[in-house]
């Protein structure tokens, strides 16, 4: 993936990172995406929430801007994963996840909705779901559970990820501007919007190389 923005979350005592693939350069074949990973560190900071309804219980996304990931159309040749972190606010009741939707989706659709906890690595780092080919997977993606019906409890600030599998729906450029997560709390459904977007252009930047 071309661009990765460092992100910070409010209550994480240890670093969290998500594996994302770098775009192949002119000298590197597409297959090199399978072995290239970039880590995003997550420490303490401020999270900005954008939602369709007040959502004090759940924070989706990392930082004021989760960043825009760009993947050349020609490299989006098979389904990929997309992950966005979320956590419960301090003192929030249990919430039940309902669904995840792409905002302003163009040329892309969700083929699997899942949730995944960040995986604790031996060095104490928490590894989250990033962007990679679905066929490759990673530790967090492989440990996913179906999103619908998953109950998330307030257990000391553990970070979860909305974990989606995406595929192209045509041969044109496209993307989406955000992910919206619907959840239920105390019998009411609420919607929270994340901060990360994805584009897959046909030209420009490294796509012209």
mmCIF file with all atom_site columns, C-alpha atoms in Angstrom:
data_model
loop_
_atom_site.group_PDB
_atom_site.id
_atom_site.type_symbol
_atom_site.label_atom_id
_atom_site.label_alt_id
_atom_site.label_comp_id
_atom_site.label_asym_id
_atom_site.label_entity_id
_atom_site.label_seq_id
_atom_site.pdbx_PDB_ins_code
_atom_site.Cartn_x
_atom_site.Cartn_y
_atom_site.Cartn_z
_atom_site.occupancy
_atom_site.B_iso_or_equiv
_atom_site.pdbx_formal_charge
_atom_site.auth_seq_id
_atom_site.auth_comp_id
_atom_site.auth_asym_id
_atom_site.auth_atom_id
_atom_site.pdbx_PDB_model_num
ATOM 1   C CA . UNK A 1 1   ? 0.000   0.000   0.000   1.00 0.00 ? 1   UNK A CA 1
ATOM 2   C CA . UNK A 1 2   ? 1.355   3.381   -0.904  1.00 0.00 ? 2   UNK A CA 1
ATOM 3   C CA . UNK A 1 3   ? 0.662   5.490   2.154   1.00 0.00 ? 3   UNK A CA 1
ATOM 4   C CA . UNK A 1 4   ? 0.559   4.647   5.820   1.00 0.00 ? 4   UNK A CA 1
ATOM 5   C CA . UNK A 1 5   ? -0.204  7.195   8.514   1.00 0.00 ? 5   UNK A CA 1
ATOM 6   C CA . UNK A 1 6   ? 0.980   6.657   12.075  1.00 0.00 ? 6   UNK A CA 1
ATOM 7   C CA . UNK A 1 7   ? -2.008  6.516   14.409  1.00 0.00 ? 7   UNK A CA 1
ATOM 8   C CA . UNK A 1 8   ? -2.500  6.955   18.135  1.00 0.00 ? 8   UNK A CA 1
ATOM 9   C CA . UNK A 1 9   ? -5.244  5.721   20.444  1.00 0.00 ? 9   UNK A CA 1
ATOM 10  C CA . UNK A 1 10  ? -6.206  7.010   23.846  1.00 0.00 ? 10  UNK A CA 1
ATOM 11  C CA . UNK A 1 11  ? -6.055  4.024   26.189  1.00 0.00 ? 11  UNK A CA 1
ATOM 12  C CA . UNK A 1 12  ? -3.539  1.637   24.702  1.00 0.00 ? 12  UNK A CA 1
ATOM 13  C CA . UNK A 1 13  ? -0.724  0.960   27.218  1.00 0.00 ? 13  UNK A CA 1
ATOM 14  C CA . UNK A 1 14  ? 1.319   -0.934  24.633  1.00 0.00 ? 14  UNK A CA 1
ATOM 15  C CA . UNK A 1 15  ? 2.006   -0.509  20.952  1.00 0.00 ? 15  UNK A CA 1
ATOM 16  C CA . UNK A 1 16  ? -0.435  -1.830  18.389  1.00 0.00 ? 16  UNK A CA 1
ATOM 17  C CA . UNK A 1 17  ? 0.377   -2.255  14.737  1.00 0.00 ? 17  UNK A CA 1
ATOM 18  C CA . UNK A 1 18  ? -1.358  -3.508  11.648  1.00 0.00 ? 18  UNK A CA 1
ATOM 19  C CA . UNK A 1 19  ? 0.399   -5.150  8.745   1.00 0.00 ? 19  UNK A CA 1
ATOM 20  C CA . UNK A 1 20  ? -0.019  -3.343  5.444   1.00 0.00 ? 20  UNK A CA 1
ATOM 21  C CA . UNK A 1 21  ? 1.502   -4.179  2.105   1.00 0.00 ? 21  UNK A CA 1
ATOM 22  C CA . UNK A 1 22  ? 3.678   -1.776  0.154   1.00 0.00 ? 22  UNK A CA 1
ATOM 23  C CA . UNK A 1 23  ? 2.973   -1.142  -3.521  1.00 0.00 ? 23  UNK A CA 1
ATOM 24  C CA . UNK A 1 24  ? 5.372   -2.966  -5.823  1.00 0.00 ? 24  UNK A CA 1
ATOM 25  C CA . UNK A 1 25  ? 7.922   -0.669  -7.418  1.00 0.00 ? 25  UNK A CA 1
ATOM 26  C CA . UNK A 1 26  ? 8.766   -0.751  -11.091 1.00 0.00 ? 26  UNK A CA 1
ATOM 27  C CA . UNK A 1 27  ? 11.524  -3.243  -10.374 1.00 0.00 ? 27  UNK A CA 1
ATOM 28  C CA . UNK A 1 28  ? 9.418   -5.450  -8.102  1.00 0.00 ? 28  UNK A CA 1
ATOM 29  C CA . UNK A 1 29  ? 6.762   -7.915  -9.306  1.00 0.00 ? 29  UNK A CA 1
ATOM 30  C CA . UNK A 1 30  ? 3.277   -7.952  -7.802  1.00 0.00 ? 30  UNK A CA 1
ATOM 31  C CA . UNK A 1 31  ? 4.148   -11.146 -5.983  1.00 0.00 ? 31  UNK A CA 1
ATOM 32  C CA . UNK A 1 32  ? 6.494   -9.128  -3.777  1.00 0.00 ? 32  UNK A CA 1
ATOM 33  C CA . UNK A 1 33  ? 3.397   -7.763  -2.001  1.00 0.00 ? 33  UNK A CA 1
ATOM 34  C CA . UNK A 1 34  ? 3.172   -11.092 -0.241  1.00 0.00 ? 34  UNK A CA 1
ATOM 35  C CA . UNK A 1 35  ? 6.441   -10.582 1.594   1.00 0.00 ? 35  UNK A CA 1
ATOM 36  C CA . UNK A 1 36  ? 6.393   -6.833  2.245   1.00 0.00 ? 36  UNK A CA 1
ATOM 37  C CA . UNK A 1 37  ? 4.844   -5.405  5.412   1.00 0.00 ? 37  UNK A CA 1
ATOM 38  C CA . UNK A 1 38  ? 4.852   -2.027  7.094   1.00 0.00 ? 38  UNK A CA 1
ATOM 39  C CA . UNK A 1 39  ? 3.890   -1.595  10.752  1.00 0.00 ? 39  UNK A CA 1
ATOM 40  C CA . UNK A 1 40  ? 1.823   1.257   12.167  1.00 0.00 ? 40  UNK A CA 1
ATOM 41  C CA . UNK A 1 41  ? 2.545   2.007   15.817  1.00 0.00 ? 41  UNK A CA 1
ATOM 42  C CA . UNK A 1 42  ? -0.296  2.887   18.173  1.00 0.00 ? 42  UNK A CA 1
ATOM 43  C CA . UNK A 1 43  ? 0.297   4.602   21.522  1.00 0.00 ? 43  UNK A CA 1
ATOM 44  C CA . UNK A 1 44  ? -1.631  7.214   23.562  1.00 0.00 ? 44  UNK A CA 1
ATOM 45  C CA . UNK A 1 45  ? -3.345  10.146  21.870  1.00 0.00 ? 45  UNK A CA 1
ATOM 46  C CA . UNK A 1 46  ? -6.668  11.610  20.797  1.00 0.00 ? 46  UNK A CA 1
ATOM 47  C CA . UNK A 1 47  ? -9.405  9.932   18.780  1.00 0.00 ? 47  UNK A CA 1
ATOM 48  C CA . UNK A 1 48  ? -11.961 11.899  16.803  1.00 0.00 ? 48  UNK A CA 1
ATOM 49  C CA . UNK A 1 49  ? -15.348 10.229  16.295  1.00 0.00 ? 49  UNK A CA 1
ATOM 50  C CA . UNK A 1 50  ? -17.717 10.839  13.400  1.00 0.00 ? 50  UNK A CA 1
ATOM 51  C CA . UNK A 1 51  ? -21.061 9.055   13.636  1.00 0.00 ? 51  UNK A CA 1
ATOM 52  C CA . UNK A 1 52  ? -24.543 9.032   12.211  1.00 0.00 ? 52  UNK A CA 1
ATOM 53  C CA . UNK A 1 53  ? -25.897 9.022   15.778  1.00 0.00 ? 53  UNK A CA 1
ATOM 54  C CA . UNK A 1 54  ? -24.275 9.739   19.156  1.00 0.00 ? 54  UNK A CA 1
ATOM 55  C CA . UNK A 1 55  ? -21.965 6.830   19.930  1.00 0.00 ? 55  UNK A CA 1
ATOM 56  C CA . UNK A 1 56  ? -20.367 7.405   23.320  1.00 0.00 ? 56  UNK A CA 1
ATOM 57  C CA . UNK A 1 57  ? -19.750 3.700   23.950  1.00 0.00 ? 57  UNK A CA 1
ATOM 58  C CA . UNK A 1 58  ? -17.597 2.794   20.957  1.00 0.00 ? 58  UNK A CA 1
ATOM 59  C CA . UNK A 1 59  ? -14.736 4.553   19.183  1.00 0.00 ? 59  UNK A CA 1
ATOM 60  C CA . UNK A 1 60  ? -13.946 3.451   15.622  1.00 0.00 ? 60  UNK A CA 1
ATOM 61  C CA . UNK A 1 61  ? -10.779 4.519   13.832  1.00 0.00 ? 61  UNK A CA 1
ATOM 62  C CA . UNK A 1 62  ? -7.414  5.840   14.899  1.00 0.00 ? 62  UNK A CA 1
ATOM 63  C CA . UNK A 1 63  ? -6.603  9.503   15.304  1.00 0.00 ? 63  UNK A CA 1
ATOM 64  C CA . UNK A 1 64  ? -8.004  12.559  13.571  1.00 0.00 ? 64  UNK A CA 1
ATOM 65  C CA . UNK A 1 65  ? -7.357  10.840  10.242  1.00 0.00 ? 65  UNK A CA 1
ATOM 66  C CA . UNK A 1 66  ? -6.961  7.150   9.738   1.00 0.00 ? 66  UNK A CA 1
ATOM 67  C CA . UNK A 1 67  ? -5.255  7.913   6.443   1.00 0.00 ? 67  UNK A CA 1
ATOM 68  C CA . UNK A 1 68  ? -6.000  7.115   2.837   1.00 0.00 ? 68  UNK A CA 1
ATOM 69  C CA . UNK A 1 69  ? -4.565  3.895   1.449   1.00 0.00 ? 69  UNK A CA 1
ATOM 70  C CA . UNK A 1 70  ? -3.910  3.860   -2.293  1.00 0.00 ? 70  UNK A CA 1
ATOM 71  C CA . UNK A 1 71  ? -3.576  0.615   -4.224  1.00 0.00 ? 71  UNK A CA 1
ATOM 72  C CA . UNK A 1 72  ? -3.116  0.615   -8.001  1.00 0.00 ? 72  UNK A CA 1
ATOM 73  C CA . UNK A 1 73  ? -6.075  -0.941  -9.768  1.00 0.00 ? 73  UNK A CA 1
ATOM 74  C CA . UNK A 1 74  ? -3.813  -3.484  -11.433 1.00 0.00 ? 74  UNK A CA 1
ATOM 75  C CA . UNK A 1 75  ? -2.568  -4.639  -8.010  1.00 0.00 ? 75  UNK A CA 1
ATOM 76  C CA . UNK A 1 76  ? -6.093  -5.158  -6.648  1.00 0.00 ? 76  UNK A CA 1
ATOM 77  C CA . UNK A 1 77  ? -6.252  -8.382  -8.605  1.00 0.00 ? 77  UNK A CA 1
ATOM 78  C CA . UNK A 1 78  ? -7.758  -10.547 -5.869  1.00 0.00 ? 78  UNK A CA 1
ATOM 79  C CA . UNK A 1 79  ? -9.693  -9.992  -2.614  1.00 0.00 ? 79  UNK A CA 1
ATOM 80  C CA . UNK A 1 80  ? -7.862  -8.027  0.076   1.00 0.00 ? 80  UNK A CA 1
ATOM 81  C CA . UNK A 1 81  ? -8.358  -7.479  3.794   1.00 0.00 ? 81  UNK A CA 1
ATOM 82  C CA . UNK A 1 82  ? -9.162  -4.120  5.351   1.00 0.00 ? 82  UNK A CA 1
ATOM 83  C CA . UNK A 1 83  ? -8.999  -3.530  9.085   1.00 0.00 ? 83  UNK A CA 1
ATOM 84  C CA . UNK A 1 84  ? -9.951  -0.583  11.294  1.00 0.00 ? 84  UNK A CA 1
ATOM 85  C CA . UNK A 1 85  ? -9.457  -0.557  15.072  1.00 0.00 ? 85  UNK A CA 1
ATOM 86  C CA . UNK A 1 86  ? -12.225 0.071   17.581  1.00 0.00 ? 86  UNK A CA 1
ATOM 87  C CA . UNK A 1 87  ? -12.536 0.029   21.338  1.00 0.00 ? 87  UNK A CA 1
ATOM 88  C CA . UNK A 1 88  ? -15.128 0.685   24.012  1.00 0.00 ? 88  UNK A CA 1
ATOM 89  C CA . UNK A 1 89  ? -15.040 3.879   25.998  1.00 0.00 ? 89  UNK A CA 1
ATOM 90  C CA . UNK A 1 90  ? -14.198 3.608   29.686  1.00 0.00 ? 90  UNK A CA 1
ATOM 91  C CA . UNK A 1 91  ? -17.209 2.399   31.650  1.00 0.00 ? 91  UNK A CA 1
ATOM 92  C CA . UNK A 1 92  ? -19.241 1.517   28.550  1.00 0.00 ? 92  UNK A CA 1
ATOM 93  C CA . UNK A 1 93  ? -21.655 -1.439  28.741  1.00 0.00 ? 93  UNK A CA 1
ATOM 94  C CA . UNK A 1 94  ? -21.316 -4.506  26.538  1.00 0.00 ? 94  UNK A CA 1
ATOM 95  C CA . UNK A 1 95  ? -22.140 -3.909  22.879  1.00 0.00 ? 95  UNK A CA 1
ATOM 96  C CA . UNK A 1 96  ? -23.251 -6.359  20.187  1.00 0.00 ? 96  UNK A CA 1
ATOM 97  C CA . UNK A 1 97  ? -21.910 -5.841  16.673  1.00 0.00 ? 97  UNK A CA 1
ATOM 98  C CA . UNK A 1 98  ? -24.502 -5.811  13.891  1.00 0.00 ? 98  UNK A CA 1
ATOM 99  C CA . UNK A 1 99  ? -22.862 -4.996  10.541  1.00 0.00 ? 99  UNK A CA 1
ATOM 100 C CA . UNK A 1 100 ? -20.217 -2.938  8.743   1.00 0.00 ? 100 UNK A CA 1
ATOM 101 C CA . UNK A 1 101 ? -20.845 -0.887  5.601   1.00 0.00 ? 101 UNK A CA 1
ATOM 102 C CA . UNK A 1 102 ? -18.609 0.968   3.161   1.00 0.00 ? 102 UNK A CA 1
ATOM 103 C CA . UNK A 1 103 ? -19.409 4.674   2.743   1.00 0.00 ? 103 UNK A CA 1
ATOM 104 C CA . UNK A 1 104 ? -19.517 5.976   -0.848  1.00 0.00 ? 104 UNK A CA 1
ATOM 105 C CA . UNK A 1 105 ? -18.307 2.647   -2.183  1.00 0.00 ? 105 UNK A CA 1
ATOM 106 C CA . UNK A 1 106 ? -17.408 2.709   -5.880  1.00 0.00 ? 106 UNK A CA 1
ATOM 107 C CA . UNK A 1 107 ? -16.201 -0.398  -7.680  1.00 0.00 ? 107 UNK A CA 1
ATOM 108 C CA . UNK A 1 108 ? -15.673 -2.365  -4.475  1.00 0.00 ? 108 UNK A CA 1
ATOM 109 C CA . UNK A 1 109 ? -17.830 -4.478  -2.176  1.00 0.00 ? 109 UNK A CA 1
ATOM 110 C CA . UNK A 1 110 ? -17.574 -6.380  1.094   1.00 0.00 ? 110 UNK A CA 1
ATOM 111 C CA . UNK A 1 111 ? -17.552 -10.167 0.727   1.00 0.00 ? 111 UNK A CA 1
ATOM 112 C CA . UNK A 1 112 ? -16.922 -10.988 4.404   1.00 0.00 ? 112 UNK A CA 1
ATOM 113 C CA . UNK A 1 113 ? -17.596 -9.091  7.630   1.00 0.00 ? 113 UNK A CA 1
ATOM 114 C CA . UNK A 1 114 ? -15.602 -10.158 10.655  1.00 0.00 ? 114 UNK A CA 1
ATOM 115 C CA . UNK A 1 115 ? -14.207 -8.902  13.941  1.00 0.00 ? 115 UNK A CA 1
ATOM 116 C CA . UNK A 1 116 ? -10.762 -9.669  15.307  1.00 0.00 ? 116 UNK A CA 1
ATOM 117 C CA . UNK A 1 117 ? -8.861  -8.938  18.478  1.00 0.00 ? 117 UNK A CA 1
ATOM 118 C CA . UNK A 1 118 ? -5.368  -7.536  18.212  1.00 0.00 ? 118 UNK A CA 1
ATOM 119 C CA . UNK A 1 119 ? -2.859  -10.403 18.563  1.00 0.00 ? 119 UNK A CA 1
ATOM 120 C CA . UNK A 1 120 ? -0.251  -10.134 21.299  1.00 0.00 ? 120 UNK A CA 1
ATOM 121 C CA . UNK A 1 121 ? 3.237   -10.819 19.909  1.00 0.00 ? 121 UNK A CA 1
ATOM 122 C CA . UNK A 1 122 ? 6.159   -12.124 22.008  1.00 0.00 ? 122 UNK A CA 1
ATOM 123 C CA . UNK A 1 123 ? 7.711   -8.634  22.186  1.00 0.00 ? 123 UNK A CA 1
ATOM 124 C CA . UNK A 1 124 ? 4.538   -7.195  23.733  1.00 0.00 ? 124 UNK A CA 1
ATOM 125 C CA . UNK A 1 125 ? 3.305   -5.530  20.558  1.00 0.00 ? 125 UNK A CA 1
ATOM 126 C CA . UNK A 1 126 ? -0.364  -5.876  19.614  1.00 0.00 ? 126 UNK A CA 1
ATOM 127 C CA . UNK A 1 127 ? -0.755  -6.794  15.937  1.00 0.00 ? 127 UNK A CA 1
ATOM 128 C CA . UNK A 1 128 ? -3.974  -5.792  14.184  1.00 0.00 ? 128 UNK A CA 1
ATOM 129 C CA . UNK A 1 129 ? -5.626  -6.447  10.830  1.00 0.00 ? 129 UNK A CA 1
ATOM 130 C CA . UNK A 1 130 ? -4.051  -4.496  7.967   1.00 0.00 ? 130 UNK A CA 1
ATOM 131 C CA . UNK A 1 131 ? -4.251  -4.724  4.195   1.00 0.00 ? 131 UNK A CA 1
ATOM 132 C CA . UNK A 1 132 ? -3.054  -7.887  2.511   1.00 0.00 ? 132 UNK A CA 1
ATOM 133 C CA . UNK A 1 133 ? -4.363  -10.500 0.127   1.00 0.00 ? 133 UNK A CA 1
ATOM 134 C CA . UNK A 1 134 ? -7.104  -12.578 1.776   1.00 0.00 ? 134 UNK A CA 1
ATOM 135 C CA . UNK A 1 135 ? -5.360  -15.712 0.553   1.00 0.00 ? 135 UNK A CA 1
ATOM 136 C CA . UNK A 1 136 ? -2.228  -14.719 2.498   1.00 0.00 ? 136 UNK A CA 1
ATOM 137 C CA . UNK A 1 137 ? -3.905  -13.650 5.743   1.00 0.00 ? 137 UNK A CA 1
ATOM 138 C CA . UNK A 1 138 ? -2.025  -12.788 8.922   1.00 0.00 ? 138 UNK A CA 1
ATOM 139 C CA . UNK A 1 139 ? -2.256  -13.682 12.609  1.00 0.00 ? 139 UNK A CA 1
ATOM 140 C CA . UNK A 1 140 ? -5.106  -11.305 13.430  1.00 0.00 ? 140 UNK A CA 1
ATOM 141 C CA . UNK A 1 141 ? -7.109  -12.047 10.267  1.00 0.00 ? 141 UNK A CA 1
ATOM 142 C CA . UNK A 1 142 ? -6.780  -15.787 10.751  1.00 0.00 ? 142 UNK A CA 1
ATOM 143 C CA . UNK A 1 143 ? -8.199  -15.448 14.286  1.00 0.00 ? 143 UNK A CA 1
ATOM 144 C CA . UNK A 1 144 ? -11.275 -13.490 13.160  1.00 0.00 ? 144 UNK A CA 1
ATOM 145 C CA . UNK A 1 145 ? -14.867 -14.299 14.133  1.00 0.00 ? 145 UNK A CA 1
ATOM 146 C CA . UNK A 1 146 ? -18.107 -13.369 12.310  1.00 0.00 ? 146 UNK A CA 1
ATOM 147 C CA . UNK A 1 147 ? -18.912 -9.725  12.993  1.00 0.00 ? 147 UNK A CA 1
ATOM 148 C CA . UNK A 1 148 ? -22.689 -10.103 13.331  1.00 0.00 ? 148 UNK A CA 1
ATOM 149 C CA . UNK A 1 149 ? -23.614 -11.078 16.872  1.00 0.00 ? 149 UNK A CA 1
ATOM 150 C CA . UNK A 1 150 ? -20.139 -10.657 18.367  1.00 0.00 ? 150 UNK A CA 1
ATOM 151 C CA . UNK A 1 151 ? -20.386 -9.231  21.887  1.00 0.00 ? 151 UNK A CA 1
ATOM 152 C CA . UNK A 1 152 ? -17.601 -6.845  22.885  1.00 0.00 ? 152 UNK A CA 1
ATOM 153 C CA . UNK A 1 153 ? -17.076 -6.290  26.593  1.00 0.00 ? 153 UNK A CA 1
ATOM 154 C CA . UNK A 1 154 ? -15.285 -3.535  28.403  1.00 0.00 ? 154 UNK A CA 1
ATOM 155 C CA . UNK A 1 155 ? -12.262 -5.509  29.549  1.00 0.00 ? 155 UNK A CA 1
ATOM 156 C CA . UNK A 1 156 ? -9.623  -2.916  30.200  1.00 0.00 ? 156 UNK A CA 1
ATOM 157 C CA . UNK A 1 157 ? -9.162  -1.186  26.854  1.00 0.00 ? 157 UNK A CA 1
ATOM 158 C CA . UNK A 1 158 ? -8.528  -4.151  24.568  1.00 0.00 ? 158 UNK A CA 1
ATOM 159 C CA . UNK A 1 159 ? -8.498  -3.092  20.920  1.00 0.00 ? 159 UNK A CA 1
ATOM 160 C CA . UNK A 1 160 ? -10.600 -4.953  18.366  1.00 0.00 ? 160 UNK A CA 1
ATOM 161 C CA . UNK A 1 161 ? -10.649 -4.568  14.597  1.00 0.00 ? 161 UNK A CA 1
ATOM 162 C CA . UNK A 1 162 ? -13.455 -4.445  12.088  1.00 0.00 ? 162 UNK A CA 1
ATOM 163 C CA . UNK A 1 163 ? -11.989 -6.976  9.659   1.00 0.00 ? 163 UNK A CA 1
ATOM 164 C CA . UNK A 1 164 ? -13.394 -6.911  6.129   1.00 0.00 ? 164 UNK A CA 1
ATOM 165 C CA . UNK A 1 165 ? -12.646 -8.863  2.974   1.00 0.00 ? 165 UNK A CA 1
ATOM 166 C CA . UNK A 1 166 ? -13.051 -6.684  -0.115  1.00 0.00 ? 166 UNK A CA 1
ATOM 167 C CA . UNK A 1 167 ? -13.211 -7.390  -3.818  1.00 0.00 ? 167 UNK A CA 1
ATOM 168 C CA . UNK A 1 168 ? -13.453 -5.264  -6.940  1.00 0.00 ? 168 UNK A CA 1
ATOM 169 C CA . UNK A 1 169 ? -16.752 -5.196  -8.822  1.00 0.00 ? 169 UNK A CA 1
ATOM 170 C CA . UNK A 1 170 ? -15.401 -4.029  -12.187 1.00 0.00 ? 170 UNK A CA 1
ATOM 171 C CA . UNK A 1 171 ? -12.425 -2.816  -14.176 1.00 0.00 ? 171 UNK A CA 1
ATOM 172 C CA . UNK A 1 172 ? -12.671 0.875   -13.311 1.00 0.00 ? 172 UNK A CA 1
ATOM 173 C CA . UNK A 1 173 ? -10.930 2.851   -10.580 1.00 0.00 ? 173 UNK A CA 1
ATOM 174 C CA . UNK A 1 174 ? -12.804 3.310   -7.321  1.00 0.00 ? 174 UNK A CA 1
ATOM 175 C CA . UNK A 1 175 ? -12.668 3.122   -3.541  1.00 0.00 ? 175 UNK A CA 1
ATOM 176 C CA . UNK A 1 176 ? -14.610 4.211   -0.475  1.00 0.00 ? 176 UNK A CA 1
ATOM 177 C CA . UNK A 1 177 ? -14.418 7.114   1.961   1.00 0.00 ? 177 UNK A CA 1
ATOM 178 C CA . UNK A 1 178 ? -15.016 5.371   5.297   1.00 0.00 ? 178 UNK A CA 1
ATOM 179 C CA . UNK A 1 179 ? -16.399 2.349   7.119   1.00 0.00 ? 179 UNK A CA 1
ATOM 180 C CA . UNK A 1 180 ? -19.551 2.589   9.219   1.00 0.00 ? 180 UNK A CA 1
ATOM 181 C CA . UNK A 1 181 ? -20.096 0.127   12.056  1.00 0.00 ? 181 UNK A CA 1
ATOM 182 C CA . UNK A 1 182 ? -23.591 -0.563  13.388  1.00 0.00 ? 182 UNK A CA 1
ATOM 183 C CA . UNK A 1 183 ? -23.804 -1.936  16.912  1.00 0.00 ? 183 UNK A CA 1
ATOM 184 C CA . UNK A 1 184 ? -26.484 -2.489  19.561  1.00 0.00 ? 184 UNK A CA 1
ATOM 185 C CA . UNK A 1 185 ? -26.357 -1.334  23.159  1.00 0.00 ? 185 UNK A CA 1
ATOM 186 C CA . UNK A 1 186 ? -29.174 -1.545  25.713  1.00 0.00 ? 186 UNK A CA 1
ATOM 187 C CA . UNK A 1 187 ? -31.584 -2.565  22.960  1.00 0.00 ? 187 UNK A CA 1
ATOM 188 C CA . UNK A 1 188 ? -30.787 0.402   20.693  1.00 0.00 ? 188 UNK A CA 1
ATOM 189 C CA . UNK A 1 189 ? -28.797 0.373   17.468  1.00 0.00 ? 189 UNK A CA 1
ATOM 190 C CA . UNK A 1 190 ? -26.172 3.047   16.888  1.00 0.00 ? 190 UNK A CA 1
ATOM 191 C CA . UNK A 1 191 ? -23.795 3.798   14.024  1.00 0.00 ? 191 UNK A CA 1
ATOM 192 C CA . UNK A 1 192 ? -20.236 5.057   14.231  1.00 0.00 ? 192 UNK A CA 1
ATOM 193 C CA . UNK A 1 193 ? -18.064 6.098   11.285  1.00 0.00 ? 193 UNK A CA 1
ATOM 194 C CA . UNK A 1 194 ? -14.357 5.344   11.001  1.00 0.00 ? 194 UNK A CA 1
ATOM 195 C CA . UNK A 1 195 ? -11.526 7.498   9.703   1.00 0.00 ? 195 UNK A CA 1
ATOM 196 C CA . UNK A 1 196 ? -9.769  5.351   7.058   1.00 0.00 ? 196 UNK A CA 1
ATOM 197 C CA . UNK A 1 197 ? -10.430 5.378   3.310   1.00 0.00 ? 197 UNK A CA 1
ATOM 198 C CA . UNK A 1 198 ? -9.216  3.354   0.336   1.00 0.00 ? 198 UNK A CA 1
ATOM 199 C CA . UNK A 1 199 ? -8.685  4.263   -3.312  1.00 0.00 ? 199 UNK A CA 1
ATOM 200 C CA . UNK A 1 200 ? -7.482  2.178   -6.222  1.00 0.00 ? 200 UNK A CA 1
ATOM 201 C CA . UNK A 1 201 ? -6.618  4.471   -9.134  1.00 0.00 ? 201 UNK A CA 1
ATOM 202 C CA . UNK A 1 202 ? -5.688  3.341   -12.635 1.00 0.00 ? 202 UNK A CA 1
ATOM 203 C CA . UNK A 1 203 ? -3.016  6.002   -13.086 1.00 0.00 ? 203 UNK A CA 1
ATOM 204 C CA . UNK A 1 204 ? -0.946  8.528   -11.184 1.00 0.00 ? 204 UNK A CA 1
ATOM 205 C CA . UNK A 1 205 ? 2.065   8.175   -8.916  1.00 0.00 ? 205 UNK A CA 1
ATOM 206 C CA . UNK A 1 206 ? 3.547   4.692   -8.902  1.00 0.00 ? 206 UNK A CA 1
ATOM 207 C CA . UNK A 1 207 ? 0.659   3.403   -11.014 1.00 0.00 ? 207 UNK A CA 1
ATOM 208 C CA . UNK A 1 208 ? 2.293   5.129   -14.011 1.00 0.00 ? 208 UNK A CA 1
ATOM 209 C CA . UNK A 1 209 ? 5.695   3.510   -13.461 1.00 0.00 ? 209 UNK A CA 1
#
